[in-house]
C-alpha positions as MATLAB code, in Angstrom:
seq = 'XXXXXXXXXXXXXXXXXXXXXXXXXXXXXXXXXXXXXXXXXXXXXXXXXXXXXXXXXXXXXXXXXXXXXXXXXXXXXXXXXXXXXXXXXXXXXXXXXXXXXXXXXXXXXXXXXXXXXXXXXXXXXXXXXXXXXXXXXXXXXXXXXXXXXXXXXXXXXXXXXXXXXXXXXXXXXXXXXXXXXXXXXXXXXXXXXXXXXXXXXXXXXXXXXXXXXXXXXXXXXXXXXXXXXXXXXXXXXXXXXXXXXXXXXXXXXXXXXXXXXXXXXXXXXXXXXXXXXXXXXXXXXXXXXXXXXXXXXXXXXXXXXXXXXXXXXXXXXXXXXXXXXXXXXXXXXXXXXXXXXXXXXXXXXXXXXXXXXXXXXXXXXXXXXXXXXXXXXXXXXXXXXXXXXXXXXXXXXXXXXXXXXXXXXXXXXXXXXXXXXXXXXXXXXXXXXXXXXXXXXXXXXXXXXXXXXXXXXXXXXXXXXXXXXXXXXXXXXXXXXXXXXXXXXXXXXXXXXXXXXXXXXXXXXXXXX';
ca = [
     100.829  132.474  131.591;
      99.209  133.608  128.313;
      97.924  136.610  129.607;
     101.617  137.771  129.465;
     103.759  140.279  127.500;
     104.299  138.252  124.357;
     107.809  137.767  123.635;
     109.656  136.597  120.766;
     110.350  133.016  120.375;
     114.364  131.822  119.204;
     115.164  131.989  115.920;
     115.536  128.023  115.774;
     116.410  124.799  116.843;
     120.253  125.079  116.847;
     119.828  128.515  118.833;
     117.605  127.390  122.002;
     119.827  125.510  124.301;
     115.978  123.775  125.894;
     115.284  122.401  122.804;
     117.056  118.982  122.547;
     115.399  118.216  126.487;
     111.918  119.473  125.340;
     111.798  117.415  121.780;
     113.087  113.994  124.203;
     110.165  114.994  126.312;
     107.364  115.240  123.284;
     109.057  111.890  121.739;
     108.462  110.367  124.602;
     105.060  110.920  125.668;
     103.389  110.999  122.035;
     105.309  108.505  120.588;
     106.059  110.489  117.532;
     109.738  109.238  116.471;
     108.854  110.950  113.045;
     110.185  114.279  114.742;
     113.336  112.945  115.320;
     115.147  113.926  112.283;
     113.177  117.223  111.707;
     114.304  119.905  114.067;
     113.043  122.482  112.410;
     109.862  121.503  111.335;
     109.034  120.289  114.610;
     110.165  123.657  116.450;
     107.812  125.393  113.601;
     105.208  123.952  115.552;
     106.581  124.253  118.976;
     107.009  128.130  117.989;
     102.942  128.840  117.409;
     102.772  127.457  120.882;
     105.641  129.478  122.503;
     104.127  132.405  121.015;
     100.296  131.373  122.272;
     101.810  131.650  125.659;
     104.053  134.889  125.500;
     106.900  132.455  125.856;
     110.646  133.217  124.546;
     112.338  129.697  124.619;
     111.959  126.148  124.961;
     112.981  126.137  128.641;
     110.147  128.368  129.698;
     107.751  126.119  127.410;
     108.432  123.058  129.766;
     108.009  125.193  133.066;
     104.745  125.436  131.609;
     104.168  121.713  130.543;
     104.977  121.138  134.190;
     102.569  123.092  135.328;
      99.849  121.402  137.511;
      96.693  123.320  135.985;
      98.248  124.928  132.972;
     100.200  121.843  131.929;
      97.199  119.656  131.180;
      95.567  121.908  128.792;
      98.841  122.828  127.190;
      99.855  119.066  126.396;
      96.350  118.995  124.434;
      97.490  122.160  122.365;
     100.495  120.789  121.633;
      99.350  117.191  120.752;
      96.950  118.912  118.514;
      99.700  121.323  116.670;
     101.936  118.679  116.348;
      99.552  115.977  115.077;
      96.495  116.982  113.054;
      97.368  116.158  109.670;
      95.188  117.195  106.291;
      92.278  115.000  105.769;
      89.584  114.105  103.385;
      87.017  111.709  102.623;
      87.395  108.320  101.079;
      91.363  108.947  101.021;
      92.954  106.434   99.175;
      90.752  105.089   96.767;
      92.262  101.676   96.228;
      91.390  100.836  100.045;
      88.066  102.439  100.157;
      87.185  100.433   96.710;
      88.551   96.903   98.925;
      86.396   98.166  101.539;
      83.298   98.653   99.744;
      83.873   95.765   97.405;
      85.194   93.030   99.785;
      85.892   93.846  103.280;
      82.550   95.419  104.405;
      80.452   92.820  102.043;
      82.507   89.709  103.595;
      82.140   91.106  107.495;
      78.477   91.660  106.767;
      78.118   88.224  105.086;
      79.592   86.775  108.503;
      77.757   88.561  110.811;
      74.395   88.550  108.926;
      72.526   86.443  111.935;
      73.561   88.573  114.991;
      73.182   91.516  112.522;
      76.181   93.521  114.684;
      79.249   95.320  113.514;
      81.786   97.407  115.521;
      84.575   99.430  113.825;
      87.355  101.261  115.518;
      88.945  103.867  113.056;
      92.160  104.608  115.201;
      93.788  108.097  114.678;
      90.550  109.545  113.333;
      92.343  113.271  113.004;
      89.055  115.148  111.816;
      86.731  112.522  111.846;
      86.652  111.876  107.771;
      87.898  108.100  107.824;
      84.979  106.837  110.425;
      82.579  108.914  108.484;
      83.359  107.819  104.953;
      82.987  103.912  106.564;
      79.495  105.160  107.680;
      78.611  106.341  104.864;
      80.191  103.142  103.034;
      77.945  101.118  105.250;
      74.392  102.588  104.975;
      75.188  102.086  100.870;
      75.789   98.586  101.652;
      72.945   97.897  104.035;
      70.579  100.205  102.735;
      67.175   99.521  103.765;
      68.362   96.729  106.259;
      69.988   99.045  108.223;
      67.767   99.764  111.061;
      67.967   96.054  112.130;
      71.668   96.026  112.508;
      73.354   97.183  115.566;
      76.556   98.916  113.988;
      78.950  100.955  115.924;
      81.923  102.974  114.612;
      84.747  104.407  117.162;
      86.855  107.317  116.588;
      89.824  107.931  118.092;
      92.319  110.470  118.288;
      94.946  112.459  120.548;
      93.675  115.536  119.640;
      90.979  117.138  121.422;
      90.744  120.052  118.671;
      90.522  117.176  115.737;
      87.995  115.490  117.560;
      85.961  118.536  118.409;
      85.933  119.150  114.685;
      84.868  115.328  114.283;
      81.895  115.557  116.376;
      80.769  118.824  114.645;
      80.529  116.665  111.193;
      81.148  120.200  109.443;
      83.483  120.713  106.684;
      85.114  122.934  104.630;
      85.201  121.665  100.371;
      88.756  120.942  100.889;
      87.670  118.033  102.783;
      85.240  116.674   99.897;
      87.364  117.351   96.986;
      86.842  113.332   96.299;
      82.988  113.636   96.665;
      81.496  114.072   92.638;
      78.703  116.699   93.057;
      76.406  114.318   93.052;
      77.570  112.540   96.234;
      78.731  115.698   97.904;
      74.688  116.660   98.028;
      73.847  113.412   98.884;
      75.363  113.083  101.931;
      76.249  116.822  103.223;
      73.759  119.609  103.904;
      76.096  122.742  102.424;
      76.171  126.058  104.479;
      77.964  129.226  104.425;
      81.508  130.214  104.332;
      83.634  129.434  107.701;
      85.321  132.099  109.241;
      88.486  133.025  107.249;
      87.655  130.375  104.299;
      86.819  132.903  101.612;
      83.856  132.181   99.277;
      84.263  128.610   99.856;
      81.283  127.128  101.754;
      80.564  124.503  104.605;
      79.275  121.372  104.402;
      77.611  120.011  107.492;
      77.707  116.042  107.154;
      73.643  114.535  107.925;
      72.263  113.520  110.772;
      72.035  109.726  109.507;
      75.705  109.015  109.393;
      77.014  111.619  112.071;
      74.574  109.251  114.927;
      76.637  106.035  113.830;
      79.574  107.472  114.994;
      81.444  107.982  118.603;
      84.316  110.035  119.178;
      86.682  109.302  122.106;
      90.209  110.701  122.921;
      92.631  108.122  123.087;
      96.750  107.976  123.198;
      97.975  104.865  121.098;
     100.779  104.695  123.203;
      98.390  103.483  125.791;
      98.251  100.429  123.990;
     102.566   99.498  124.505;
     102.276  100.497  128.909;
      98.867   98.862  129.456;
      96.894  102.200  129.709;
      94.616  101.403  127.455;
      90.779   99.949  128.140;
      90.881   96.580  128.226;
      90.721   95.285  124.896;
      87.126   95.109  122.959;
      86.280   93.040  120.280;
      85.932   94.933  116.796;
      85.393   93.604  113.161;
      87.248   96.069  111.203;
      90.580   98.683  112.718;
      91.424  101.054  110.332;
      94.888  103.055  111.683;
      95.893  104.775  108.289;
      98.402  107.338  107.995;
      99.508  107.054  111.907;
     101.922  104.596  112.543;
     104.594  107.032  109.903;
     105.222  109.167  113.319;
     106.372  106.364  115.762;
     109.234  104.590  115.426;
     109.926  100.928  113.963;
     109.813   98.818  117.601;
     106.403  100.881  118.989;
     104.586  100.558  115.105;
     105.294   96.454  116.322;
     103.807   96.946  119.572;
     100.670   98.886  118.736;
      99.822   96.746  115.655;
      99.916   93.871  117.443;
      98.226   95.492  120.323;
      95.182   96.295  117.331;
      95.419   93.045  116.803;
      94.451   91.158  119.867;
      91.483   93.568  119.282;
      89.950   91.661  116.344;
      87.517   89.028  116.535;
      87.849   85.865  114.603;
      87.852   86.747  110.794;
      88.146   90.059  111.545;
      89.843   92.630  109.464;
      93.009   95.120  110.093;
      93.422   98.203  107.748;
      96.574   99.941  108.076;
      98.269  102.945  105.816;
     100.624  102.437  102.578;
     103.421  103.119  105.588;
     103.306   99.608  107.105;
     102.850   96.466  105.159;
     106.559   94.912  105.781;
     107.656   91.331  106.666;
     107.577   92.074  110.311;
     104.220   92.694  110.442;
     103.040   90.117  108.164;
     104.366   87.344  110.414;
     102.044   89.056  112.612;
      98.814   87.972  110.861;
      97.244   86.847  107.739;
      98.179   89.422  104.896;
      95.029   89.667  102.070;
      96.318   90.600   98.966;
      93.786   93.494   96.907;
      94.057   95.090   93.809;
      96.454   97.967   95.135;
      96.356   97.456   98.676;
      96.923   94.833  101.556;
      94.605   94.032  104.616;
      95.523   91.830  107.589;
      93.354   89.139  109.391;
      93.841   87.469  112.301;
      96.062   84.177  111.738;
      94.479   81.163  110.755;
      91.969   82.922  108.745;
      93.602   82.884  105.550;
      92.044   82.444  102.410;
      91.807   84.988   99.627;
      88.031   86.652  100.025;
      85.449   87.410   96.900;
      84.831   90.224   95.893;
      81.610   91.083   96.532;
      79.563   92.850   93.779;
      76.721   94.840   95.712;
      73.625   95.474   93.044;
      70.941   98.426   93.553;
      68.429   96.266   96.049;
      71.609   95.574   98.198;
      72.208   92.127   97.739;
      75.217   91.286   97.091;
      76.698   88.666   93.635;
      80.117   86.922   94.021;
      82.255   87.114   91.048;
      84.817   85.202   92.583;
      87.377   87.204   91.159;
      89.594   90.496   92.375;
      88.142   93.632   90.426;
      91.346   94.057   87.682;
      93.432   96.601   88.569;
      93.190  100.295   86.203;
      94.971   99.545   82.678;
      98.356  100.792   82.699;
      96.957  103.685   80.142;
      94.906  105.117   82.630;
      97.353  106.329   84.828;
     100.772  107.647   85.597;
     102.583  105.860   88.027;
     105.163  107.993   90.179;
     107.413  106.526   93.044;
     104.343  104.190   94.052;
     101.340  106.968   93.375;
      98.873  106.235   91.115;
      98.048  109.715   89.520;
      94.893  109.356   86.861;
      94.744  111.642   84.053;
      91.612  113.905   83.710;
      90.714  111.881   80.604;
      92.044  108.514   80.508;
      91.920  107.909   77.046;
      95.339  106.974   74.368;
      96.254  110.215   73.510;
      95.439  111.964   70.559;
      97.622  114.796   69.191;
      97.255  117.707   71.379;
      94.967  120.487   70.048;
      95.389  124.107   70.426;
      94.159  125.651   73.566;
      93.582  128.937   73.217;
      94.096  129.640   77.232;
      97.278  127.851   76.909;
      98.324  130.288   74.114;
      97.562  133.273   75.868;
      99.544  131.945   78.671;
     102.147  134.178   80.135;
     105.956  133.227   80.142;
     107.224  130.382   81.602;
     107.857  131.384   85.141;
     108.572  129.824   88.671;
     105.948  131.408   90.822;
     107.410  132.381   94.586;
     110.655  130.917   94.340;
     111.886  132.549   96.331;
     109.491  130.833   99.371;
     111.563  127.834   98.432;
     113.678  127.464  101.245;
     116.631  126.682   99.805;
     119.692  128.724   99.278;
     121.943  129.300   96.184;
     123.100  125.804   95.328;
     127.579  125.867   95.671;
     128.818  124.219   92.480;
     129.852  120.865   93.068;
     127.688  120.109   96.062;
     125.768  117.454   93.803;
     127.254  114.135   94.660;
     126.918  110.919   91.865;
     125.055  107.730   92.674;
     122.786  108.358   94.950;
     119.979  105.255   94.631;
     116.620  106.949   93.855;
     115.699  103.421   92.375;
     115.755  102.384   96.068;
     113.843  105.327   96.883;
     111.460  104.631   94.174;
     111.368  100.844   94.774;
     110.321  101.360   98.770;
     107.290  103.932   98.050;
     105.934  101.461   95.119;
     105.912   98.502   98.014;
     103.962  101.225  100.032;
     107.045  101.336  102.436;
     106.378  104.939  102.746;
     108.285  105.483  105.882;
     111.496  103.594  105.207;
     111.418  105.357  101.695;
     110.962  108.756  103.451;
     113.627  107.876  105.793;
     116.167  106.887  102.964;
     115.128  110.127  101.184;
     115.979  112.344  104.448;
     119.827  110.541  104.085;
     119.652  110.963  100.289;
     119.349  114.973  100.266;
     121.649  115.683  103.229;
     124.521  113.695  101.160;
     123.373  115.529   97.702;
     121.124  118.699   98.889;
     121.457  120.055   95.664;
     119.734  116.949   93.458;
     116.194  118.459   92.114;
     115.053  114.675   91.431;
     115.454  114.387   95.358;
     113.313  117.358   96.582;
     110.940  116.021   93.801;
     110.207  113.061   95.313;
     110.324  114.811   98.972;
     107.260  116.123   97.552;
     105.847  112.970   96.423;
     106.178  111.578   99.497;
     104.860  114.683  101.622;
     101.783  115.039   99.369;
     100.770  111.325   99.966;
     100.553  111.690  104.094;
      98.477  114.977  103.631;
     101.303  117.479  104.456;
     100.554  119.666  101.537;
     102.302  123.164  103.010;
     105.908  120.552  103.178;
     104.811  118.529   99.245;
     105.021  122.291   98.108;
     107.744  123.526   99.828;
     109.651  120.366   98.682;
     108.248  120.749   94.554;
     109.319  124.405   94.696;
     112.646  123.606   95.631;
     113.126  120.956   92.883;
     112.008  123.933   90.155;
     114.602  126.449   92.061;
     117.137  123.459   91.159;
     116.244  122.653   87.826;
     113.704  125.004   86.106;
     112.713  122.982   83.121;
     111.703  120.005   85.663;
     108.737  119.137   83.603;
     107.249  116.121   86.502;
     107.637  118.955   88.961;
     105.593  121.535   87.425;
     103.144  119.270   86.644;
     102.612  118.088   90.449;
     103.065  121.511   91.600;
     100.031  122.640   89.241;
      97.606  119.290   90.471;
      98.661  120.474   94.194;
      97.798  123.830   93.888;
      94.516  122.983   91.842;
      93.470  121.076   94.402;
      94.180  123.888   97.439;
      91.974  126.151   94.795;
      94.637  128.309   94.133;
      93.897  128.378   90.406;
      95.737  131.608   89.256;
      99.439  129.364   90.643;
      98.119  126.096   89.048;
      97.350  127.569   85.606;
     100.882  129.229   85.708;
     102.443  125.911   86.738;
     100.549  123.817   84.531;
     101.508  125.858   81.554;
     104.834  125.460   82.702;
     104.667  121.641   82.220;
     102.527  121.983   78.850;
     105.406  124.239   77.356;
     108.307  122.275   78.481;
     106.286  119.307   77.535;
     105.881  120.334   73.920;
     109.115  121.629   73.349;
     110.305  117.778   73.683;
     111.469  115.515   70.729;
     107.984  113.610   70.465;
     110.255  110.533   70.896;
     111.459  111.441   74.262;
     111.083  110.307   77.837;
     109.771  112.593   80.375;
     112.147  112.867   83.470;
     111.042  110.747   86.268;
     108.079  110.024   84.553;
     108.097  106.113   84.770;
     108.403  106.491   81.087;
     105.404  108.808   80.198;
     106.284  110.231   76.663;
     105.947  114.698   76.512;
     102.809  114.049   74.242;
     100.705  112.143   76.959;
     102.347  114.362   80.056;
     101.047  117.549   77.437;
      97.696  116.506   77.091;
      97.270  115.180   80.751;
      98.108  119.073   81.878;
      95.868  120.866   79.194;
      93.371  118.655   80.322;
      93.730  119.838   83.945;
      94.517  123.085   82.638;
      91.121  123.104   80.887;
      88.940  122.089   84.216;
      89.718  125.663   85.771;
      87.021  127.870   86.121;
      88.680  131.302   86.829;
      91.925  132.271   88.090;
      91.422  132.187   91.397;
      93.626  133.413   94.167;
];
């Protein structure tokens, strides 16, 4: 059917009478409950595919899911358009730093006389989790390696994502965690991709890309009994999956991960999950910024394993302490570092900030949002709660309560704020954008916002935006009584939030795009 006249999609949700059967019909087979309360974004998506196969509306679009030899391929498409989510390597740093400091040191400890380790990273999107574990555990082993038998399983519902995964090639995007250093180290760099500018590839070597497998797998498998029958791993990571499905399947397929463990096994899962339900479920290992599971009866609290340069490992017998409170800025349960952690001094003059242009909102009007109606803001509405769910890593339930929150006051820039927060932690940059724009058409002089708008847009290399938006922030900033609080800014004063920026501000190389 894509071979069609192309023809143009509805305008939206609201105006395609198919829609409500066809978004029932995706819930149902992917499991992804996240879509329930996002009609638009999720016929976005739907759109790219209508339009892929000359298709006007949603009706036509499940004629052609039901499609005996078109239907199969097109399920893949749309699995893939609705689920590959921005990756990169060693995302989150306070579980990578349990994993490389207790996790992997303990599992190796335990298995050190069959010398065997097997690690299923579950909803592997591109491939960088499983990788960034390989890479984790040739550091460890080092020279021992060859004489352990260690296998690492990737597994996604995307065929595209894993097709990327078992190329091992990368655009910088996907490194931006990797010093320079380490980048070299483990990647072999290449040229430019099609359509990605001047940046280069990076093509991952040959030494971690063979201890990986990639297979496609459907974690609803796990809740109907679809699934292989269950294998015995050490470690399963499923990070920043279990956010799409909805409270009773999250039970199901974490318990279903579970049963996969062997004894003092390990279970990773994303800031989304850790809740009393699935505590009771297992054996939850407090570490410094993070929680792991184990299989019950494990228990204990685990060393900390301190690996030295000939790979053997010293226990300290004590949690590494957490970052001092002076080294970062907390935000509705985000650690964000500063360039240069150190107490602030008085800001000095920087010459690019004074040349800066005038404060200005860059593409505003991309926001999204209309003209707010006076009056439309509505009193009370419990960002504490908000706040307090993201710091307990209860991402979902806070993003839930935040959906509520900005339907009842759509016109609160503290809301669309921490909208982007929220977005921004589970990769969706385009939305964490969208949603920080929105808060500066709202409330201009929303210092927090240009400040996250300018680290987002330094980090998607669009340098010419972040400068703009980071001057923003430095001029609001220093236009504060110096014994002022900065707006949802967990009590960061306009001196420190200054300095952080300029210091950002100062690591750009050229204006960029």
């Amino acid at each position: 059917m894509s071979g069609g006249a192309t023809r143009v999609p509805r305008s939206g949700p609201a105006a395609d009478p198919g829609f409500p059967a066809l978004k029932a019909r995706i819930i149902a087979r992917t499991g992804h409950h996240y879509y329930a309360d996002k009609d638009d974004l999720l016929f976005d998506r739907l759109r790219k595919r209508f339009r892929a196969n000359g298709l006007a509306d949603a009706a036509a679009y499940g004629v052609l899911l039901d499609d005996r030899v078109a239907g199969g391929p097109e399920w893949a498409a749309l699995e893939a358009e609705i689920t590959i989510g921005e990756t990169f390597f060693f995302r989150y740093a306070e579980q990578f730093t349990a994993l490389r400091t207790t996790i992997l040191p303990a599992l190796i400890a335990a298995r050190s006389a069959e010398r065997s380790l097997r690690i299923w990273s579950a909803g592997c999107s591109t491939g960088a989790e499983p990788y960034s574990i390989a890479i984790l555990i040739h550091e460890l082993l080092g020279p021992a390696l060859p004489d352990w038998r260690v296998s690492i399983l990737g597994t996604d519902i995307s065929q595209d994502a894993l097709q990327t995964a078992r190329a091992g090639v990368y655009g910088r995007w996907a490194l931006r965690t990797l010093p320079p250093g380490e980048r070299l180290r483990h990647f072999l760099p290449g040229p430019p991709a099609a359509g990605a500018g001047r940046d280069g590839t990076y093509t991952l070597r040959p030494e971690f890309r063979r201890m990986v497998r990639f297979e496609r797998r459907n974690l609803m498998d796990l809740l109907d009994g679809r699934a292989p029958p269950p294998a015995e791993f050490d470690l399963v990571l499923c990070r920043n999956v279990l956010i799409y499905f909805e409270a009773e399947a999250v039970l199901g397929i974490v318990r279903a991960l579970g049963r996969r463990l062997r004894p003092e096994g390990w279970l990773l899962l994303g800031h989304a999950e850790p809740n009393p339900a699935i505590s009771a479920l297992f054996d939850p290992i407090n570490l410094p910024g993070t929680v792991a599971y184990r299989p019950p009866g494990t228990g204990g609290t685990p060393l900390v394993m301190d690996w030295n340069a000939e790979g053997g490992a010293g226990r300290s017998g004590v949690p590494e302490p957490a970052p001092a409170a002076s080294d970062r800025v907390p935000v509705a349960g985000f650690t964000h570092h500063f360039v240069d952690p150190r107490p602030a001094d008085p800001l000095p003059a920087d010459p690019q900030v004074a040349r800066a242009p005038r404060l200005e909102i860059p593409e505003l009007q991309d926001s999204g949002l209309d003209e707010a109606a006076p009056g439309d803001v509505e009193s009370g509405v419990d960002l504490a709660r908000i706040r307090a769910l993201a710091d307990a890593g209860e991402t979902a339930q806070a993003w839930r309560t935040l959906r509520v929150a900005i339907r009842a006051a759509p016109t609160d820039p503290a809301l669309h704020y921490y909208d982007g927060l929220l977005a921004r932690s589970l990769g969706r940059d385009a939305e964490a954008e969208r949603a920080l724009r929105g808060a500066l058409y709202l409330d201009r002089d929303f210092v927090m916002a240009h400040y996250q708008l300018g680290l987002l847009l330094l980090g998607l290399g669009r340098n010419g935006e972040a400068a703009r938006a980071l001057d923003n922030a430095i001029r609001l900033a220093q236009a504060l009584p110096a014994g002022a609080v900065v707006a949802e800014g967990d009590g960061l004063g306009p001196r420190e939030l200054a300095r952080s920026a300029a210091l950002a501000r100062a690591g750009l190389t050229g204006d960029g795009p």
